[in-house]
XYZ file of C-alpha atoms in Angstrom:
696
model
C 143.083 -34.512 -124.077
C 147.144 -35.050 -122.717
C 148.757 -31.825 -122.845
C 152.534 -31.669 -122.666
C 153.199 -29.259 -120.568
C 157.015 -27.719 -122.658
C 159.624 -24.984 -121.229
C 159.746 -22.456 -124.685
C 158.369 -23.610 -127.894
C 161.685 -25.236 -129.096
C 161.115 -28.153 -126.221
C 157.510 -28.665 -128.070
C 158.404 -28.963 -131.932
C 160.848 -32.087 -130.463
C 158.522 -33.477 -128.636
C 155.274 -33.096 -131.280
C 156.920 -34.817 -133.717
C 156.588 -37.994 -131.557
C 153.374 -37.966 -130.029
C 151.427 -37.470 -133.265
C 150.707 -33.737 -132.468
C 150.891 -32.246 -136.233
C 148.539 -29.022 -136.085
C 150.316 -26.063 -134.483
C 148.514 -22.915 -134.109
C 150.094 -19.808 -132.119
C 150.337 -21.154 -128.664
C 150.580 -25.002 -128.901
C 150.803 -28.291 -131.005
C 148.070 -30.361 -131.618
C 146.883 -34.253 -132.848
C 144.608 -36.435 -131.801
C 143.728 -36.509 -128.295
C 146.685 -34.616 -127.893
C 148.397 -31.923 -127.518
C 151.636 -29.745 -126.873
C 152.118 -26.202 -124.867
C 154.432 -24.181 -124.231
C 155.124 -21.788 -120.858
C 157.901 -18.334 -121.956
C 160.411 -18.773 -119.072
C 158.720 -18.186 -116.162
C 154.677 -16.880 -116.645
C 153.787 -15.367 -113.643
C 156.506 -14.096 -110.920
C 155.729 -13.449 -106.933
C 154.065 -10.254 -105.874
C 155.194 -6.982 -105.400
C 155.558 -6.432 -101.021
C 152.967 -3.442 -101.858
C 150.212 -6.264 -102.332
C 150.427 -7.891 -99.037
C 151.820 -4.367 -97.698
C 150.160 -0.999 -99.375
C 152.860 0.581 -97.353
C 155.753 -0.416 -98.406
C 154.362 1.439 -102.012
C 157.018 4.151 -101.119
C 159.411 1.792 -98.866
C 158.689 2.724 -95.618
C 160.730 0.274 -92.827
C 158.124 0.691 -90.247
C 155.967 -1.896 -91.634
C 158.989 -4.598 -92.802
C 159.405 -7.056 -92.824
C 157.093 -8.758 -95.350
C 156.725 -12.754 -95.073
C 153.614 -12.970 -97.108
C 151.141 -16.251 -94.860
C 149.153 -16.455 -97.999
C 151.910 -16.464 -101.961
C 150.470 -14.396 -103.710
C 151.700 -14.396 -108.184
C 150.830 -12.207 -110.720
C 151.403 -12.890 -114.378
C 153.620 -10.555 -116.385
C 152.643 -8.548 -118.751
C 154.443 -9.958 -121.453
C 153.118 -14.094 -121.152
C 149.789 -12.872 -120.631
C 148.231 -14.597 -123.331
C 150.221 -17.641 -123.304
C 149.329 -17.791 -119.503
C 145.994 -18.103 -120.354
C 146.247 -19.740 -123.910
C 148.078 -23.098 -121.825
C 145.232 -21.951 -118.610
C 142.060 -22.519 -121.889
C 144.429 -26.247 -122.536
C 144.174 -27.322 -118.611
C 140.663 -26.987 -117.747
C 140.241 -29.817 -120.981
C 142.859 -31.838 -120.249
C 141.960 -35.183 -118.875
C 145.651 -35.414 -118.307
C 149.566 -33.314 -116.968
C 153.009 -34.432 -119.042
C 155.535 -31.682 -117.495
C 157.754 -31.674 -120.309
C 159.508 -28.566 -118.914
C 163.401 -28.885 -118.691
C 164.285 -31.236 -115.525
C 165.052 -29.741 -112.787
C 163.341 -27.775 -109.854
C 163.483 -24.535 -112.268
C 161.322 -26.315 -114.679
C 159.659 -27.999 -111.750
C 157.799 -23.734 -110.911
C 157.716 -22.889 -114.599
C 154.502 -25.657 -115.163
C 153.098 -26.541 -111.789
C 153.370 -22.649 -111.140
C 151.295 -22.351 -113.734
C 148.919 -26.156 -112.818
C 147.926 -23.993 -110.127
C 146.861 -20.714 -110.767
C 144.865 -22.140 -112.755
C 143.187 -24.583 -110.525
C 144.452 -28.485 -111.804
C 143.082 -31.681 -110.031
C 144.043 -33.934 -112.964
C 146.731 -36.215 -113.184
C 150.067 -35.574 -113.211
C 153.180 -37.124 -114.745
C 156.485 -35.611 -115.683
C 158.087 -36.298 -119.141
C 161.979 -36.536 -117.625
C 164.795 -34.976 -119.992
C 167.805 -35.526 -120.612
C 168.785 -33.979 -124.559
C 166.605 -33.827 -127.657
C 167.813 -35.443 -130.425
C 165.579 -38.687 -131.312
C 166.707 -41.464 -129.986
C 167.339 -39.501 -125.806
C 163.080 -37.992 -126.819
C 162.086 -41.627 -127.648
C 163.017 -42.584 -124.456
C 161.916 -40.835 -122.011
C 158.428 -41.379 -123.801
C 158.563 -45.577 -123.298
C 159.045 -44.249 -119.820
C 157.473 -41.287 -118.325
C 157.408 -40.465 -114.582
C 154.604 -39.826 -112.001
C 153.882 -36.225 -110.996
C 154.782 -37.464 -107.290
C 157.966 -39.098 -107.987
C 159.014 -35.001 -108.605
C 156.766 -33.048 -106.580
C 159.268 -32.121 -103.876
C 161.239 -31.028 -106.578
C 158.811 -27.764 -106.848
C 158.532 -27.572 -103.731
C 162.455 -26.682 -102.908
C 161.989 -24.605 -106.474
C 159.560 -22.341 -104.362
C 161.550 -22.140 -101.336
C 164.583 -21.052 -102.973
C 161.996 -18.404 -105.593
C 160.646 -17.032 -101.918
C 163.646 -16.986 -99.739
C 165.397 -14.035 -102.669
C 161.684 -12.405 -102.857
C 161.897 -12.700 -98.911
C 165.663 -11.763 -98.758
C 166.172 -9.475 -101.581
C 163.806 -7.626 -101.374
C 163.442 -6.780 -96.953
C 166.417 -6.712 -97.245
C 167.405 -3.746 -100.246
C 164.506 -1.995 -98.963
C 165.586 -1.804 -95.140
C 168.875 -1.473 -96.074
C 168.669 1.477 -98.554
C 166.258 3.767 -95.754
C 167.858 2.861 -93.054
C 171.695 4.628 -94.703
C 170.865 5.402 -98.418
C 171.305 8.717 -99.997
C 168.398 8.621 -101.687
C 169.750 10.132 -104.331
C 170.121 8.670 -108.148
C 171.494 4.999 -108.034
C 171.227 4.983 -104.226
C 169.767 1.850 -103.981
C 171.580 -0.694 -101.120
C 171.016 -3.862 -102.969
C 170.806 -7.015 -100.670
C 171.207 -10.988 -102.115
C 170.614 -14.304 -100.133
C 173.588 -15.449 -102.569
C 173.886 -12.130 -104.832
C 175.842 -10.781 -100.724
C 177.606 -13.223 -100.183
C 179.756 -13.677 -103.429
C 180.562 -9.950 -104.027
C 181.914 -10.017 -100.020
C 183.881 -12.924 -101.639
C 185.649 -10.331 -104.173
C 185.447 -8.022 -101.585
C 187.591 -9.640 -98.750
C 189.794 -10.854 -100.999
C 190.475 -7.987 -102.381
C 191.621 -6.508 -99.080
C 194.029 -9.345 -98.255
C 195.354 -7.979 -101.712
C 195.650 -4.324 -100.956
C 197.143 -4.787 -97.354
C 199.649 -8.470 -98.071
C 202.155 -6.865 -97.258
C 205.195 -8.990 -98.952
C 208.582 -10.449 -97.135
C 211.452 -12.017 -99.116
C 212.640 -15.422 -98.116
C 215.838 -17.493 -100.238
C 216.079 -20.091 -102.752
C 219.009 -22.205 -104.152
C 218.674 -23.366 -107.481
C 220.531 -26.940 -107.909
C 221.881 -29.365 -110.968
C 224.073 -32.149 -111.063
C 225.340 -34.088 -113.892
C 224.245 -37.701 -113.992
C 225.450 -39.846 -117.075
C 225.811 -37.050 -118.449
C 222.504 -35.453 -118.333
C 222.392 -32.124 -116.130
C 219.367 -33.068 -113.716
C 217.355 -30.375 -111.529
C 217.766 -31.463 -107.605
C 215.188 -29.958 -105.208
C 218.001 -29.666 -102.445
C 216.150 -31.107 -98.484
C 216.997 -29.061 -95.396
C 217.525 -30.004 -91.964
C 214.734 -29.515 -89.850
C 214.328 -25.596 -88.129
C 216.315 -23.774 -91.552
C 212.388 -23.244 -92.506
C 209.849 -20.348 -91.366
C 206.487 -21.799 -90.370
C 205.552 -20.841 -94.069
C 208.091 -23.215 -94.643
C 210.974 -20.604 -96.638
C 214.301 -19.814 -96.011
C 214.607 -16.028 -94.638
C 218.441 -16.485 -93.802
C 220.336 -15.549 -97.154
C 223.768 -16.672 -95.220
C 222.432 -20.481 -94.165
C 221.550 -21.040 -98.625
C 224.885 -19.443 -99.856
C 227.065 -21.745 -97.097
C 225.318 -24.283 -99.132
C 226.123 -22.886 -101.934
C 229.898 -22.557 -101.459
C 229.746 -26.093 -99.598
C 228.637 -27.956 -102.663
C 230.231 -25.886 -105.100
C 230.927 -28.479 -108.382
C 231.925 -31.450 -105.159
C 230.867 -35.093 -106.498
C 228.190 -36.665 -104.407
C 226.427 -40.166 -104.793
C 222.877 -41.306 -106.236
C 221.260 -43.401 -102.492
C 218.170 -44.335 -103.366
C 215.919 -45.546 -106.912
C 212.673 -46.164 -106.420
C 210.968 -46.758 -109.717
C 206.717 -47.512 -109.610
C 204.319 -48.019 -112.156
C 201.669 -45.493 -111.686
C 198.564 -44.270 -112.921
C 196.564 -41.164 -113.849
C 192.917 -41.827 -114.658
C 190.553 -40.533 -116.513
C 189.330 -36.848 -115.932
C 185.644 -36.832 -115.397
C 182.603 -35.837 -117.138
C 181.139 -31.959 -117.544
C 179.270 -30.697 -115.140
C 178.056 -27.278 -116.137
C 180.053 -25.563 -113.507
C 182.849 -28.123 -114.262
C 182.500 -27.000 -117.631
C 182.496 -22.933 -116.912
C 185.486 -23.621 -115.495
C 187.675 -25.092 -117.993
C 186.230 -22.004 -120.426
C 186.914 -19.816 -118.186
C 191.038 -20.960 -117.222
C 191.386 -21.558 -120.621
C 189.652 -19.434 -123.438
C 189.047 -16.682 -120.915
C 185.292 -17.527 -121.318
C 181.752 -16.283 -119.118
C 180.428 -18.293 -116.924
C 177.421 -16.958 -118.295
C 178.076 -17.851 -121.961
C 179.111 -20.982 -121.850
C 176.089 -21.490 -120.181
C 174.436 -19.861 -123.368
C 176.521 -21.667 -125.584
C 175.517 -25.193 -123.948
C 171.028 -24.221 -124.238
C 171.996 -23.843 -127.826
C 173.823 -27.010 -128.100
C 171.475 -28.417 -126.352
C 168.315 -26.672 -127.828
C 168.685 -25.830 -131.103
C 171.472 -28.131 -133.027
C 170.676 -31.129 -130.129
C 173.965 -32.465 -129.912
C 174.961 -32.303 -126.371
C 172.902 -33.104 -123.281
C 171.154 -30.690 -120.554
C 173.453 -28.434 -119.040
C 172.423 -27.441 -115.743
C 173.596 -30.041 -114.543
C 175.570 -30.403 -110.433
C 176.653 -34.551 -112.541
C 179.989 -35.018 -113.687
C 178.971 -38.756 -114.128
C 176.060 -40.787 -116.651
C 174.288 -44.131 -116.238
C 176.043 -47.820 -117.124
C 172.867 -48.064 -119.456
C 174.446 -44.752 -120.867
C 177.650 -47.606 -122.143
C 175.860 -49.343 -125.250
C 175.101 -45.728 -127.341
C 178.498 -44.388 -127.419
C 179.276 -46.986 -130.372
C 176.535 -44.466 -131.576
C 177.625 -41.337 -130.623
C 181.342 -41.933 -131.221
C 179.745 -42.712 -135.065
C 178.082 -39.575 -134.917
C 181.177 -37.357 -133.903
C 182.984 -38.720 -136.564
C 180.221 -38.043 -138.945
C 180.476 -34.779 -137.929
C 183.971 -33.902 -138.010
C 186.289 -36.448 -139.544
C 189.689 -34.796 -138.039
C 189.119 -36.490 -135.236
C 188.573 -39.706 -137.398
C 191.669 -41.911 -135.707
C 190.779 -40.479 -132.182
C 187.588 -42.006 -132.742
C 189.129 -45.262 -133.655
C 191.859 -45.340 -131.451
C 188.790 -45.399 -128.384
C 188.523 -48.859 -126.334
C 185.321 -50.062 -125.127
C 186.284 -53.235 -123.309
C 186.237 -51.204 -119.922
C 183.783 -47.918 -118.779
C 185.840 -45.257 -116.932
C 185.351 -44.095 -113.619
C 182.328 -41.450 -115.666
C 180.190 -44.212 -115.342
C 178.457 -44.644 -112.102
C 175.071 -45.746 -111.320
C 175.102 -44.572 -107.521
C 176.882 -41.245 -108.884
C 174.028 -39.611 -110.764
C 171.628 -37.251 -109.250
C 169.019 -35.290 -111.224
C 170.679 -35.047 -114.602
C 173.706 -36.813 -116.168
C 176.864 -35.249 -117.064
C 177.052 -33.117 -120.108
C 177.788 -34.786 -122.713
C 177.987 -35.154 -126.992
C 174.570 -36.514 -127.846
C 173.915 -39.461 -131.192
C 172.637 -36.832 -133.463
C 175.227 -36.836 -136.425
C 172.813 -33.674 -138.539
C 175.096 -30.767 -137.748
C 177.920 -28.944 -139.175
C 180.571 -27.168 -136.476
C 180.686 -24.490 -139.328
C 176.796 -23.766 -138.535
C 178.239 -22.142 -134.611
C 179.701 -19.371 -132.857
C 183.707 -19.378 -132.172
C 182.185 -19.207 -128.333
C 179.323 -22.227 -129.216
C 182.842 -24.420 -130.954
C 185.513 -24.135 -128.727
C 182.409 -24.989 -125.893
C 181.466 -27.865 -127.849
C 185.014 -29.105 -128.554
C 185.330 -28.587 -124.477
C 183.033 -31.454 -124.414
C 183.201 -33.452 -127.287
C 187.217 -33.870 -126.398
C 186.139 -35.032 -122.535
C 183.569 -38.006 -123.961
C 186.731 -39.088 -126.417
C 188.681 -39.035 -123.699
C 186.456 -41.347 -121.641
C 187.613 -43.990 -124.101
C 191.341 -44.540 -124.044
C 192.627 -45.754 -121.165
C 194.317 -44.166 -118.449
C 197.278 -42.213 -118.743
C 200.696 -45.080 -117.529
C 203.586 -43.685 -116.079
C 206.377 -45.401 -114.400
C 207.485 -42.386 -111.317
C 211.309 -42.179 -110.343
C 212.288 -40.644 -106.736
C 215.807 -39.892 -106.998
C 217.683 -39.397 -104.198
C 221.765 -38.484 -104.034
C 223.681 -36.686 -101.405
C 227.106 -34.290 -101.417
C 229.269 -33.101 -98.881
C 226.366 -34.111 -96.405
C 223.682 -32.483 -97.301
C 220.352 -34.314 -99.203
C 218.547 -33.525 -102.422
C 216.367 -35.471 -105.230
C 213.986 -35.930 -107.819
C 210.985 -36.875 -108.950
C 210.537 -37.810 -112.158
C 207.964 -38.917 -114.750
C 208.586 -41.116 -117.910
C 205.169 -42.231 -120.077
C 204.204 -45.811 -120.870
C 201.098 -45.631 -122.093
C 200.018 -41.961 -122.792
C 195.823 -42.987 -122.863
C 193.428 -39.811 -121.599
C 195.942 -37.391 -122.836
C 195.459 -38.606 -126.536
C 192.670 -36.504 -126.222
C 194.708 -33.427 -125.536
C 197.721 -32.738 -127.878
C 197.505 -31.081 -130.712
C 195.339 -28.355 -130.685
C 193.728 -29.384 -127.762
C 197.305 -28.992 -125.977
C 196.318 -25.919 -123.339
C 192.558 -28.246 -122.216
C 194.286 -30.626 -120.311
C 194.292 -31.052 -116.474
C 197.335 -30.648 -115.352
C 199.819 -27.826 -117.017
C 202.405 -28.719 -114.575
C 202.754 -32.102 -116.829
C 204.371 -30.248 -119.239
C 207.780 -29.090 -118.033
C 207.932 -33.476 -117.378
C 211.259 -33.792 -115.479
C 213.049 -37.281 -117.660
C 215.118 -38.315 -115.305
C 218.389 -40.542 -116.755
C 218.775 -44.437 -115.758
C 220.579 -44.127 -112.768
C 221.409 -46.327 -109.971
C 222.482 -46.208 -106.159
C 225.885 -45.767 -106.181
C 226.291 -43.503 -109.459
C 228.197 -40.288 -108.962
C 226.879 -37.205 -109.014
C 229.097 -33.968 -110.169
C 227.068 -30.475 -109.351
C 226.922 -27.726 -111.585
C 225.059 -25.460 -110.638
C 224.174 -24.117 -106.848
C 222.975 -20.715 -107.573
C 220.740 -18.385 -104.334
C 217.674 -16.938 -105.201
C 215.617 -13.970 -103.112
C 211.830 -13.536 -103.700
C 209.254 -12.148 -102.714
C 206.092 -13.700 -101.448
C 202.979 -12.791 -103.924
C 198.815 -12.250 -102.385
C 196.999 -14.225 -102.948
C 195.573 -13.619 -106.505
C 192.218 -11.586 -108.268
C 189.004 -14.140 -108.864
C 188.542 -14.891 -112.002
C 184.799 -16.222 -113.096
C 186.003 -19.602 -113.362
C 188.606 -19.484 -110.257
C 184.613 -17.646 -108.269
C 182.521 -20.546 -109.293
C 184.763 -23.007 -107.576
C 184.840 -20.687 -103.980
C 180.795 -20.891 -105.208
C 180.861 -24.837 -105.378
C 182.739 -25.430 -102.952
C 182.910 -23.087 -100.266
C 184.601 -24.861 -97.095
C 187.708 -23.642 -99.213
C 186.363 -20.435 -98.639
C 186.362 -21.044 -94.646
C 188.796 -19.556 -92.368
C 186.722 -19.981 -89.223
C 187.001 -24.719 -88.884
C 184.378 -24.842 -86.598
C 182.262 -23.676 -89.936
C 184.641 -25.079 -92.238
C 184.135 -28.879 -90.798
C 180.444 -28.237 -90.851
C 180.926 -27.533 -94.898
C 182.910 -29.889 -95.246
C 180.534 -32.615 -93.253
C 177.742 -32.300 -95.855
C 177.448 -33.251 -99.425
C 178.673 -30.432 -101.512
C 176.859 -27.621 -100.389
C 177.315 -24.334 -102.476
C 176.545 -21.230 -102.700
C 174.397 -21.530 -105.837
C 173.421 -24.193 -108.244
C 174.534 -24.368 -111.141
C 172.438 -23.330 -112.366
C 172.156 -19.623 -111.322
C 176.041 -18.812 -109.856
C 176.586 -18.220 -113.642
C 173.982 -15.015 -113.270
C 174.379 -14.510 -110.149
C 177.934 -12.784 -111.203
C 175.769 -11.671 -114.053
C 173.721 -10.063 -111.261
C 176.849 -7.993 -109.650
C 178.386 -6.550 -112.299
C 174.488 -5.264 -114.367
C 174.152 -3.090 -110.137
C 178.119 -2.489 -111.108
C 179.243 -3.702 -108.074
C 182.229 -5.695 -109.557
C 184.232 -5.538 -112.612
C 186.666 -7.366 -114.613
C 190.392 -6.521 -116.030
C 190.880 -8.426 -117.724
C 190.014 -12.295 -116.960
C 189.916 -10.992 -113.170
C 187.566 -9.405 -110.942
C 187.850 -6.720 -108.618
C 184.737 -4.912 -106.377
C 184.183 -1.712 -107.533
C 183.730 1.672 -105.089
C 180.543 1.052 -104.396
C 180.452 -3.025 -103.840
C 183.316 -2.423 -101.372
C 182.080 -0.204 -99.372
C 178.106 -1.994 -99.945
C 179.504 -4.703 -98.077
C 181.583 -3.022 -95.582
C 178.576 -1.250 -94.471
C 177.140 -4.804 -94.408
C 179.519 -6.338 -92.078
C 179.345 -2.793 -89.725
C 174.824 -3.850 -89.717
C 175.089 -7.223 -89.598
C 178.017 -9.404 -90.368
C 176.454 -12.676 -91.953
C 174.136 -11.388 -94.416
C 178.483 -11.391 -96.320
C 178.825 -14.752 -94.221
C 178.623 -17.773 -96.959
C 178.450 -20.281 -94.086
C 174.866 -18.634 -93.769
C 173.743 -18.791 -97.583
C 175.888 -22.405 -97.480
C 173.284 -23.528 -95.167
C 169.907 -22.429 -96.787
C 171.055 -23.443 -99.999
C 170.927 -27.095 -97.833
C 167.760 -26.954 -96.813
C 166.438 -26.209 -99.809
C 167.908 -29.861 -100.477
C 166.706 -31.041 -98.116
C 163.156 -30.033 -98.925
C 164.022 -31.628 -102.135
C 164.631 -34.943 -100.776
C 161.640 -34.853 -98.416
C 163.559 -34.440 -95.444
C 162.336 -31.225 -94.272
C 158.991 -28.820 -95.611
C 158.287 -26.207 -97.487
C 156.974 -24.633 -94.115
C 158.876 -25.316 -91.234
C 161.297 -23.734 -94.099
C 159.972 -20.290 -94.446
C 158.661 -20.290 -90.591
C 162.190 -20.568 -89.836
C 163.038 -18.077 -92.524
C 160.656 -15.326 -91.786
C 161.552 -15.169 -88.218
C 165.293 -14.731 -88.860
C 164.081 -12.438 -90.848
C 162.331 -10.572 -88.157
C 164.661 -10.107 -85.708
C 167.014 -9.055 -88.419
C 165.286 -6.397 -89.471
C 164.612 -5.283 -86.130
C 168.638 -5.016 -85.744
C 168.673 -2.669 -88.654
C 166.358 -0.710 -87.806
C 167.464 0.093 -83.812
C 170.946 0.818 -85.594
C 169.760 3.207 -88.816
C 171.576 6.237 -89.250
C 174.117 5.367 -87.295
C 176.908 5.181 -89.772
C 178.111 7.765 -91.941
C 179.203 5.083 -93.933
C 176.241 4.453 -96.406
C 176.603 7.922 -97.409
C 179.922 6.368 -100.074
C 178.158 2.761 -100.322
C 175.122 4.566 -102.063
C 177.189 6.977 -103.955
C 178.085 9.988 -103.463
C 176.974 13.413 -102.663
C 174.682 13.912 -105.811
C 174.077 10.391 -106.024
C 175.672 8.362 -108.591
C 177.367 5.200 -108.109
C 181.146 4.743 -108.009
C 181.965 1.864 -110.254
C 186.336 2.387 -110.962
C 187.608 -0.416 -109.002
C 188.905 -0.123 -105.754
C 192.395 -2.814 -106.269
C 194.546 -2.752 -109.750
C 197.281 -0.076 -108.859
C 195.127 1.662 -105.698
C 195.562 1.813 -102.459
C 192.171 2.163 -101.028
C 189.732 0.008 -99.612
C 187.146 -1.328 -98.192
C 189.802 -1.066 -94.802
C 190.442 2.257 -95.463
C 188.068 5.176 -94.728
C 189.022 7.766 -97.466
C 191.663 5.342 -99.539
C 193.584 5.995 -96.492
C 196.237 3.425 -95.257
C 196.410 3.511 -91.108
C 199.123 2.051 -90.109
C 200.274 -0.105 -86.978
C 201.768 1.747 -84.075
C 203.497 -1.500 -83.241
C 204.944 -3.363 -86.526
C 204.156 -0.540 -88.618
C 202.160 -3.644 -91.569
C 198.866 -1.819 -92.413
C 195.917 -1.851 -89.850
C 192.619 -3.914 -91.424
C 188.759 -3.915 -90.223
C 187.233 -6.504 -88.501
C 184.440 -7.513 -86.971
C 183.837 -9.307 -84.045
C 181.161 -10.511 -82.332
C 180.695 -7.145 -79.626
C 181.572 -4.630 -83.227
C 183.811 -3.581 -85.497
C 187.590 -3.338 -84.539
C 190.556 -2.761 -86.848
C 193.366 -5.459 -85.894
C 197.081 -5.389 -87.214
C 197.572 -7.314 -91.199
C 200.171 -9.395 -89.139
C 198.622 -11.196 -86.394
C 199.403 -13.276 -85.466
C 202.782 -12.169 -84.493
C 201.210 -9.118 -84.327
C 197.974 -8.473 -81.719
C 197.616 -5.130 -82.178
C 194.160 -3.637 -82.597
C 191.534 -0.053 -82.053
C 188.017 0.399 -81.287
C 186.691 1.265 -84.797
C 185.972 4.804 -85.114
C 183.199 6.083 -87.580
C 185.666 3.252 -90.003
C 188.548 4.717 -88.938
C 190.752 3.330 -85.799
C 190.266 5.064 -82.596
C 192.023 5.942 -79.320
C 192.755 2.455 -77.666
C 191.876 2.392 -74.141
C 194.377 3.226 -71.292
C 193.025 0.603 -69.176
């Protein structure tokens, strides 16, 4: 009997009708010498620490770390019945076709059941990218050998075991060494969760300790050929400070007086044809970022909507992908997909009619395909927009619009750079005149807010001037401005930071290491939303409108971890571990070597935690108040206290009066001036506050 193992019943029903399985029972769908069954997500889970070390039932730090040499899996209580059914079917199977989701988690879901059931027969892999009939028929005709995806299973095991090793060991160690023992006093530590929380906490510190600086700008406009054109002053060298600002108002006041109502001349006009390529298709991460930016939809809600569109309605392809490209072979499917889109929504028929299929966009590229292709619509026409929830509809429209844009051509325009001189002062402006709207047509009307380039909504149209034409100054106003603190993360910008972690790293050496790795970040497209949700559920962060803020509980946990072992909050470490999982998937690193290295790192780290246990008073604040309740109020949003400030106090620098920040060095924590490098004042740390500077 050939046995197809799916991830969930909805997948099984789709595959069953294509392989001749028609007789359904509680646990499978049966046909002639073929059976389709399903898991219910992960039916197995890692055995708890006390399975390996009974003394850990009460979280005894003396018996940490636990690093299993033989990993043990247990059947989840809620899935025991379905597991037994699948295990029984495996005993009589002559071949297994893994038909779970086409990713490393899907690979683990099927193979962990096969492993525990001691299945040793032939294995094939059905690599499903969409659940519409056309797509399922195509992949059934091209089943892969099981060995092709075995490394994906090892990578998934590595991820699961690393999360268990770090999460279980360090959560127990930190809680026993520094927790208060009260209700809600668990100090959670995770391989990915902790560095993500650190990003939010450190951003909030930067905001709360930010000291604004006043600078000045001049707003200038010249009349040319009857049109008033704003222009930008081009200052001489030495006028601007290191941040590119004018800090001496008198400089601009003299300039305004100098050019007021004076006549200048156009000295240069450069007009060049340019084009803006069609934006790539959506990966899950880029879709979540756009949905957050445009509609304010939470990352997990986007994934949930994508899953419904993929599984229930079968109108979009597999969602958990990090790829923004599709294979060249899928260009042949375009007419059928466009036809389906028209039948689903008559309002987009004019847009479909405008598409041109003479040339493929850059999104069709075989060399860029990873485990999955980008998220695109399917050719399934049997679907009604009215059946979607509000969020599902918005997500679907984003996917559909991005796909349609691929066949409307590049946006073409003439870029004009104008330069003029007035009273020996130079000014410039750049204009953009559209010559072919191209893909931007897909984003007109109701989809206008989805445009990639928001600045184009204020596109500057320049008059048709030529060299020597006069320009009369009509405006020269000086205004003061203040520098602004960094923006708080939204879910969308946090997802971007997690994916492109090198942008969040200040250390130039580590930044270069990350930039040299291909798309190494924190977590994966498939897991990042659940990581953020976990921080919400544990009351480490909250959302104010779209902004993410750390709670006092979250900020103080990071403060504690920075004092004990700063590397735990370092996104570089997590990114390096994620890169090693990618090496396992690529077959260049063994699972055994990965676990050995991680185990030794844990032994060393927990040894240091034991040595420092009980030495820091911050623990009570990190785990809760004296009554053991968690502190879920935000640290920012108008409040002055952050994890850098003990008890809400701000400690001013004795040299320049700017706030001191708690920092970490190889020698331990210290307080440094937030005005560094202009001010290099520092103080030793004295139990969470600046100490007395040594006399020597």
